[in-house]
Amino acid sequence: MSRSASRRRRARLVVAGAILTSTLVLSACGSSSSRATPPVLGVPASSISVALSQVGCARDDVCVATGTSLSGVGPVATAQFATPSGHWVTLATPVATAPSLATTACSANSCLVAGTDGRADLLWRFDATTHELMNATPPPGGLGVRALSCDAAGNCDLVDLGANGDERFSFSADAGLTWSTPLTMSWASGESVTSVACAAIFNCLVSASSADRASLAVTRDGGVTWTTLTVPRTWTSLNVAQCRRTTCVALANAGSSEVVRTANFGGRWSRLATLPGTNAFACASLRRCVAVGASATNAPRLERVNGARVEPVTLRYVPTGLLNVACGPRRCAAVGATTLVSLPISS
């Protein structure tokens, strides 16, 4: 073969190699695009006159969303539930005079929705099997429920406001059907309780806030005694989302929203991730969580939080910011004032 023919052959091989490389790159790009996470779609709420504000998910991924109105015009409450596939169905609400909802917590087969009805505790119980929302009996003498926590076994803990203005702690071993005698939490006097999270029925963390400062206390005997714990002075609020034994994950506000974690039941916290302004935070496990909120223009935001990794989720047909979120083992549900969202916890 002549020297010039050899050069022409090498040139053809270089061109062929470049074409093959380009083809492989384009093919890889196409396959990556085909695996892109699809957007999460919102659906309109059944009521446009009563805004949704609460949501909870039971162990079988049946979720319940509720809201109330004190406008004095039209209905005072609305509710819907989602099937495990994410289909939302309208739900009848119990009779109430002036309901205002503050918190929701779920066990394996039911959810408790709580707040105040006039100047008394309000407590509703959603049965995730029969799909009924019914009145339940709260602890006696309360002026309004502040926080709830339940585990899969039906152990629930409740903080409400007593007649003397002090925060009170009660527990239930039957998913909220009956409650222990409320015990005053003197450490929280003058503060507003923001969350209760328990590793067991008697072992709980309760967070509160006053002015621009967060506080935290732990009980290991069902509220008989409390020990206050030190949290960073920069935290203005703290909401503990979930605990397993001595490990808990929470959302702290320190100018921005921070996902924080403790391995010794609140004794010391470390920051996992920073989020934009967040309205609510819920977890399916200690590592798999979802945060929701709104931008400065009230555009909706939703992020999956996997450990320290934050993954923004694209939303469609969600016109305003999201207010609350809850998670079952495999799906989470979020609500805006007039919108419902259901999504798998991992894409």
Tab-separated table of C-alpha atoms in Angstrom:
chain	number	residue	atom	x	y	z
A	1	MET	CA	0.000	0.000	0.000
A	2	SER	CA	1.341	3.481	-0.893
A	3	ARG	CA	2.036	6.025	1.809
A	4	SER	CA	-0.769	8.324	0.530
A	5	ALA	CA	-3.294	5.454	0.485
A	6	SER	CA	-2.339	4.594	4.070
A	7	ARG	CA	-2.937	8.205	5.145
A	8	ARG	CA	-6.364	8.220	3.443
A	9	ARG	CA	-7.322	4.979	5.243
A	10	ARG	CA	-6.312	6.389	8.651
A	11	ALA	CA	-8.331	9.536	7.960
A	12	ARG	CA	-11.420	7.466	7.139
A	13	LEU	CA	-11.017	5.526	10.408
A	14	VAL	CA	-10.759	8.779	12.424
A	15	VAL	CA	-13.946	10.134	10.803
A	16	ALA	CA	-15.791	6.858	11.391
A	17	GLY	CA	-14.711	6.862	15.034
A	18	ALA	CA	-15.891	10.431	15.510
A	19	ILE	CA	-19.294	9.585	14.000
A	20	LEU	CA	-19.635	6.531	16.257
A	21	THR	CA	-18.695	8.577	19.341
A	22	SER	CA	-21.229	11.296	18.433
A	23	THR	CA	-23.914	8.663	17.890
A	24	LEU	CA	-23.255	7.115	21.301
A	25	VAL	CA	-23.333	10.518	23.026
A	26	LEU	CA	-26.623	11.462	21.357
A	27	SER	CA	-28.058	8.048	22.213
A	28	ALA	CA	-27.057	8.482	25.872
A	29	CYS	CA	-28.643	11.928	25.960
A	30	GLY	CA	-31.851	10.528	24.535
A	31	SER	CA	-32.027	7.718	27.081
A	32	SER	CA	-31.375	10.147	29.949
A	33	SER	CA	-34.192	12.385	28.740
A	34	SER	CA	-36.560	9.430	28.567
A	35	ARG	CA	-35.858	8.699	32.232
A	36	ALA	CA	-36.494	12.284	33.341
A	37	THR	CA	-38.800	12.543	36.356
A	38	PRO	CA	-42.298	13.525	35.196
A	39	PRO	CA	-43.934	16.569	36.810
A	40	VAL	CA	-46.307	16.092	39.722
A	41	LEU	CA	-49.847	17.203	38.891
A	42	GLY	CA	-52.168	19.029	41.269
A	43	VAL	CA	-55.943	18.551	41.282
A	44	PRO	CA	-58.557	21.146	42.303
A	45	ALA	CA	-60.123	20.735	45.741
A	46	SER	CA	-63.819	19.912	45.870
A	47	SER	CA	-64.572	23.133	47.778
A	48	ILE	CA	-63.593	26.595	46.579
A	49	SER	CA	-65.115	28.426	49.567
A	50	VAL	CA	-63.246	26.586	52.356
A	51	ALA	CA	-59.463	26.478	52.168
A	52	LEU	CA	-57.563	23.272	52.886
A	53	SER	CA	-54.907	23.476	55.601
A	54	GLN	CA	-54.273	19.991	57.043
A	55	VAL	CA	-53.241	16.617	55.649
A	56	GLY	CA	-52.237	13.254	57.120
A	57	CYS	CA	-51.379	9.811	55.701
A	58	ALA	CA	-51.989	6.418	57.304
A	59	ARG	CA	-49.758	3.359	57.022
A	60	ASP	CA	-51.515	2.073	53.872
A	61	ASP	CA	-50.945	5.426	52.079
A	62	VAL	CA	-54.587	6.480	52.446
A	63	CYS	CA	-54.412	10.233	53.144
A	64	VAL	CA	-56.967	12.704	54.479
A	65	ALA	CA	-57.033	16.457	53.764
A	66	THR	CA	-59.154	18.927	55.720
A	67	GLY	CA	-59.838	22.626	56.043
A	68	THR	CA	-62.140	24.999	57.887
A	69	SER	CA	-63.567	28.477	57.453
A	70	LEU	CA	-64.697	31.069	60.000
A	71	SER	CA	-66.128	33.468	57.390
A	72	GLY	CA	-69.697	32.847	58.508
A	73	VAL	CA	-70.795	32.305	54.920
A	74	GLY	CA	-71.410	28.832	53.490
A	75	PRO	CA	-69.882	25.610	54.868
A	76	VAL	CA	-67.468	25.706	57.806
A	77	ALA	CA	-65.416	22.611	56.913
A	78	THR	CA	-64.259	20.529	53.964
A	79	ALA	CA	-62.508	17.180	53.661
A	80	GLN	CA	-61.244	14.745	51.042
A	81	PHE	CA	-59.319	11.494	51.174
A	82	ALA	CA	-56.831	9.975	48.752
A	83	THR	CA	-56.640	6.297	47.848
A	84	PRO	CA	-53.191	4.598	47.791
A	85	SER	CA	-53.043	5.349	44.051
A	86	GLY	CA	-53.475	9.087	44.705
A	87	HIS	CA	-57.126	9.502	43.612
A	88	TRP	CA	-58.948	12.112	45.721
A	89	VAL	CA	-62.561	11.578	46.911
A	90	THR	CA	-64.889	14.033	48.698
A	91	LEU	CA	-65.506	13.241	52.379
A	92	ALA	CA	-68.322	14.345	54.708
A	93	THR	CA	-67.239	16.342	57.772
A	94	PRO	CA	-68.588	16.171	61.340
A	95	VAL	CA	-70.891	18.908	62.579
A	96	ALA	CA	-68.995	21.791	64.198
A	97	THR	CA	-69.883	25.339	65.194
A	98	ALA	CA	-66.646	27.276	64.713
A	99	PRO	CA	-63.912	24.772	63.851
A	100	SER	CA	-60.280	25.770	63.366
A	101	LEU	CA	-57.779	23.024	62.584
A	102	ALA	CA	-54.185	23.044	63.792
A	103	THR	CA	-52.630	19.581	63.439
A	104	THR	CA	-53.031	16.059	62.033
A	105	ALA	CA	-51.355	12.761	62.941
A	106	CYS	CA	-51.906	9.193	61.730
A	107	SER	CA	-51.456	5.676	63.030
A	108	ALA	CA	-51.639	2.511	60.910
A	109	ASN	CA	-55.361	2.614	60.112
A	110	SER	CA	-56.617	6.014	61.257
A	111	CYS	CA	-55.789	9.706	61.478
A	112	LEU	CA	-56.579	12.321	64.131
A	113	VAL	CA	-57.391	15.868	63.023
A	114	ALA	CA	-57.410	18.431	65.808
A	115	GLY	CA	-57.743	22.091	66.677
A	116	THR	CA	-60.383	24.150	68.426
A	117	ASP	CA	-64.151	24.553	68.167
A	118	GLY	CA	-64.980	27.817	69.834
A	119	ARG	CA	-63.253	27.556	73.220
A	120	ALA	CA	-62.886	23.778	73.392
A	121	ASP	CA	-60.645	21.073	71.989
A	122	LEU	CA	-61.780	19.777	68.610
A	123	LEU	CA	-60.845	16.216	67.687
A	124	TRP	CA	-61.897	14.296	64.579
A	125	ARG	CA	-60.957	10.708	63.738
A	126	PHE	CA	-60.613	9.468	60.155
A	127	ASP	CA	-60.930	5.704	59.623
A	128	ALA	CA	-58.648	4.776	56.722
A	129	THR	CA	-60.579	1.519	56.148
A	130	THR	CA	-64.189	2.743	56.131
A	131	HIS	CA	-63.248	6.253	54.920
A	132	GLU	CA	-65.370	7.986	57.556
A	133	LEU	CA	-64.493	11.191	59.388
A	134	MET	CA	-66.114	11.259	62.840
A	135	ASN	CA	-66.090	13.240	66.049
A	136	ALA	CA	-63.735	11.841	68.698
A	137	THR	CA	-63.478	12.612	72.414
A	138	PRO	CA	-60.491	14.828	73.335
A	139	PRO	CA	-58.957	15.150	76.807
A	140	PRO	CA	-61.353	17.062	79.101
A	141	GLY	CA	-61.032	20.766	79.813
A	142	GLY	CA	-58.920	21.798	76.826
A	143	LEU	CA	-59.273	25.080	74.954
A	144	GLY	CA	-57.606	23.919	71.746
A	145	VAL	CA	-55.211	21.236	70.526
A	146	ARG	CA	-51.742	22.493	69.565
A	147	ALA	CA	-49.849	19.371	68.433
A	148	LEU	CA	-50.346	15.649	67.821
A	149	SER	CA	-48.140	12.623	67.251
A	150	CYS	CA	-49.102	8.986	66.513
A	151	ASP	CA	-47.181	5.835	65.640
A	152	ALA	CA	-48.232	2.802	63.623
A	153	ALA	CA	-49.233	0.878	66.752
A	154	GLY	CA	-51.832	3.510	67.716
A	155	ASN	CA	-49.844	5.216	70.475
A	156	CYS	CA	-50.710	8.911	70.249
A	157	ASP	CA	-49.590	11.984	72.189
A	158	LEU	CA	-51.402	15.324	72.325
A	159	VAL	CA	-50.591	18.813	73.550
A	160	ASP	CA	-53.456	21.238	74.157
A	161	LEU	CA	-54.104	24.493	75.993
A	162	GLY	CA	-55.615	24.236	79.459
A	163	ALA	CA	-58.177	26.556	81.036
A	164	ASN	CA	-55.455	28.328	83.026
A	165	GLY	CA	-53.468	29.082	79.867
A	166	ASP	CA	-50.839	26.374	80.409
A	167	GLU	CA	-49.913	23.799	77.790
A	168	ARG	CA	-50.942	20.230	78.731
A	169	PHE	CA	-49.709	16.774	77.694
A	170	SER	CA	-51.906	13.658	77.268
A	171	PHE	CA	-51.355	10.235	75.726
A	172	SER	CA	-53.513	7.496	74.206
A	173	ALA	CA	-52.780	3.803	73.624
A	174	ASP	CA	-55.818	3.209	71.378
A	175	ALA	CA	-55.335	5.661	68.487
A	176	GLY	CA	-57.151	8.514	70.218
A	177	LEU	CA	-60.286	6.765	71.428
A	178	THR	CA	-59.379	7.446	75.092
A	179	TRP	CA	-56.840	9.780	76.693
A	180	SER	CA	-54.866	9.980	79.912
A	181	THR	CA	-55.481	12.776	82.419
A	182	PRO	CA	-53.726	15.881	81.047
A	183	LEU	CA	-50.503	16.946	82.798
A	184	THR	CA	-49.382	20.580	82.819
A	185	MET	CA	-46.111	21.397	81.049
A	186	SER	CA	-44.878	24.255	83.230
A	187	TRP	CA	-41.681	24.612	81.185
A	188	ALA	CA	-43.756	25.807	78.194
A	189	SER	CA	-45.623	28.540	80.085
A	190	GLY	CA	-46.004	31.595	77.862
A	191	GLU	CA	-44.816	29.707	74.796
A	192	SER	CA	-46.606	28.246	71.795
A	193	VAL	CA	-46.061	24.525	71.186
A	194	THR	CA	-45.073	23.758	67.587
A	195	SER	CA	-44.628	19.959	67.564
A	196	VAL	CA	-44.618	16.731	69.546
A	197	ALA	CA	-42.692	13.663	68.343
A	198	CYS	CA	-42.263	10.414	70.238
A	199	ALA	CA	-39.956	7.418	70.060
A	200	ALA	CA	-42.411	5.547	72.327
A	201	ILE	CA	-45.686	6.491	73.990
A	202	PHE	CA	-43.921	7.865	77.095
A	203	ASN	CA	-40.695	9.124	75.446
A	204	CYS	CA	-41.393	12.373	73.620
A	205	LEU	CA	-39.837	15.606	72.444
A	206	VAL	CA	-41.984	18.748	72.484
A	207	SER	CA	-40.862	21.925	70.726
A	208	ALA	CA	-42.196	25.406	71.367
A	209	SER	CA	-41.432	28.986	70.418
A	210	SER	CA	-41.646	32.343	72.129
A	211	ALA	CA	-40.982	35.657	70.393
A	212	ASP	CA	-37.915	34.863	68.241
A	213	ARG	CA	-36.580	31.845	70.120
A	214	ALA	CA	-37.211	28.085	69.849
A	215	SER	CA	-37.209	25.775	72.858
A	216	LEU	CA	-37.246	22.013	73.311
A	217	ALA	CA	-37.949	19.606	76.175
A	218	VAL	CA	-37.994	15.835	76.620
A	219	THR	CA	-40.106	13.541	78.796
A	220	ARG	CA	-39.427	9.844	79.391
A	221	ASP	CA	-42.357	9.188	81.721
A	222	GLY	CA	-45.414	10.352	79.802
A	223	GLY	CA	-45.249	14.004	80.793
A	224	VAL	CA	-44.774	13.622	84.550
A	225	THR	CA	-41.316	15.212	84.395
A	226	TRP	CA	-39.594	17.243	81.698
A	227	THR	CA	-35.994	18.186	80.937
A	228	THR	CA	-35.350	21.265	78.807
A	229	LEU	CA	-32.722	20.859	76.104
A	230	THR	CA	-30.381	23.395	74.537
A	231	VAL	CA	-30.936	24.330	70.891
A	232	PRO	CA	-29.025	26.918	68.816
A	233	ARG	CA	-29.950	30.486	69.714
A	234	THR	CA	-30.388	31.279	66.009
A	235	TRP	CA	-33.387	28.940	65.781
A	236	THR	CA	-36.670	30.821	65.899
A	237	SER	CA	-38.814	27.691	65.525
A	238	LEU	CA	-38.434	23.920	65.456
A	239	ASN	CA	-40.794	21.220	64.179
A	240	VAL	CA	-39.743	17.635	64.869
A	241	ALA	CA	-41.067	15.502	61.995
A	242	GLN	CA	-40.148	11.959	63.012
A	243	CYS	CA	-38.229	9.953	65.623
A	244	ARG	CA	-36.973	6.365	65.656
A	245	ARG	CA	-35.473	5.354	68.998
A	246	THR	CA	-33.037	8.201	69.748
A	247	THR	CA	-32.708	9.523	66.184
A	248	CYS	CA	-34.995	12.325	64.978
A	249	VAL	CA	-35.217	14.554	61.921
A	250	ALA	CA	-36.720	18.041	62.095
A	251	LEU	CA	-37.138	21.372	60.355
A	252	ALA	CA	-35.583	24.382	62.071
A	253	ASN	CA	-35.981	28.020	61.099
A	254	ALA	CA	-32.815	30.085	61.399
A	255	GLY	CA	-33.457	32.828	58.870
A	256	SER	CA	-33.743	30.063	56.293
A	257	SER	CA	-35.231	26.604	56.739
A	258	GLU	CA	-32.770	23.899	57.811
A	259	VAL	CA	-33.245	20.132	57.836
A	260	VAL	CA	-31.611	19.010	61.078
A	261	ARG	CA	-30.953	15.646	62.706
A	262	THR	CA	-30.218	14.367	66.206
A	263	ALA	CA	-28.858	10.957	67.182
A	264	ASN	CA	-29.314	11.392	70.947
A	265	PHE	CA	-32.982	12.432	71.200
A	266	GLY	CA	-32.505	16.177	71.017
A	267	GLY	CA	-29.286	16.548	72.980
A	268	ARG	CA	-27.300	17.683	69.962
A	269	TRP	CA	-28.363	18.597	66.422
A	270	SER	CA	-26.524	18.695	63.093
A	271	ARG	CA	-27.620	20.374	59.880
A	272	LEU	CA	-28.279	18.135	56.871
A	273	ALA	CA	-29.552	20.591	54.272
A	274	THR	CA	-30.770	24.159	53.754
A	275	LEU	CA	-34.099	24.858	52.040
A	276	PRO	CA	-35.886	27.970	50.785
A	277	GLY	CA	-38.714	29.242	52.987
A	278	THR	CA	-40.712	26.151	53.931
A	279	ASN	CA	-44.261	25.902	55.265
A	280	ALA	CA	-44.250	22.213	56.199
A	281	PHE	CA	-42.002	19.155	56.326
A	282	ALA	CA	-42.873	15.458	56.621
A	283	CYS	CA	-40.986	12.181	56.447
A	284	ALA	CA	-41.694	8.619	55.340
A	285	SER	CA	-38.484	7.544	57.089
A	286	LEU	CA	-35.546	9.235	58.766
A	287	ARG	CA	-33.888	9.722	55.354
A	288	ARG	CA	-36.817	10.199	52.965
A	289	CYS	CA	-38.722	13.433	53.517
A	290	VAL	CA	-40.682	16.065	51.595
A	291	ALA	CA	-40.738	19.835	52.109
A	292	VAL	CA	-43.367	22.218	50.739
A	293	GLY	CA	-43.719	25.969	50.659
A	294	ALA	CA	-44.063	29.028	48.471
A	295	SER	CA	-41.877	31.579	46.741
A	296	ALA	CA	-42.062	35.310	47.389
A	297	THR	CA	-44.757	35.518	44.697
A	298	ASN	CA	-46.709	32.576	46.235
A	299	ALA	CA	-45.607	30.154	43.525
A	300	PRO	CA	-45.650	26.563	44.847
A	301	ARG	CA	-42.512	24.700	45.906
A	302	LEU	CA	-41.960	21.035	46.663
A	303	GLU	CA	-38.673	19.256	47.349
A	304	ARG	CA	-37.836	15.641	48.045
A	305	VAL	CA	-35.150	15.433	50.743
A	306	ASN	CA	-33.103	12.248	50.692
A	307	GLY	CA	-30.665	12.484	53.583
A	308	ALA	CA	-28.670	15.631	52.797
A	309	ARG	CA	-29.676	15.699	49.112
A	310	VAL	CA	-32.466	18.085	48.081
A	311	GLU	CA	-34.295	17.397	44.799
A	312	PRO	CA	-36.766	20.059	43.562
A	313	VAL	CA	-39.964	18.605	42.080
A	314	THR	CA	-41.667	20.166	39.054
A	315	LEU	CA	-45.338	20.934	39.719
A	316	ARG	CA	-48.155	21.423	37.233
A	317	TYR	CA	-51.683	22.769	37.870
A	318	VAL	CA	-50.754	24.017	41.350
A	319	PRO	CA	-51.673	27.723	41.292
A	320	THR	CA	-50.533	28.810	44.760
A	321	GLY	CA	-48.075	27.884	47.489
A	322	LEU	CA	-48.388	24.594	49.351
A	323	LEU	CA	-49.300	24.798	53.037
A	324	ASN	CA	-48.971	21.315	54.491
A	325	VAL	CA	-47.585	17.864	53.701
A	326	ALA	CA	-47.735	14.336	55.137
A	327	CYS	CA	-46.227	10.987	54.155
A	328	GLY	CA	-47.185	7.350	54.296
A	329	PRO	CA	-44.585	4.638	53.651
A	330	ARG	CA	-44.642	5.027	49.858
A	331	ARG	CA	-46.600	8.191	49.015
A	332	CYS	CA	-46.873	11.731	50.312
A	333	ALA	CA	-49.748	14.195	50.024
A	334	ALA	CA	-49.662	17.979	50.095
A	335	VAL	CA	-52.312	20.685	50.109
A	336	GLY	CA	-52.609	24.263	48.992
A	337	ALA	CA	-55.658	26.347	49.799
A	338	THR	CA	-57.610	24.965	46.820
A	339	THR	CA	-55.299	22.257	45.501
A	340	LEU	CA	-54.395	18.644	46.350
A	341	VAL	CA	-51.175	16.863	45.418
A	342	SER	CA	-50.224	13.191	45.727
A	343	LEU	CA	-46.778	11.870	44.809
A	344	PRO	CA	-44.533	8.856	45.382
A	345	ILE	CA	-41.897	9.487	48.033
A	346	SER	CA	-39.128	8.512	45.609
A	347	SER	CA	-39.097	8.939	41.846
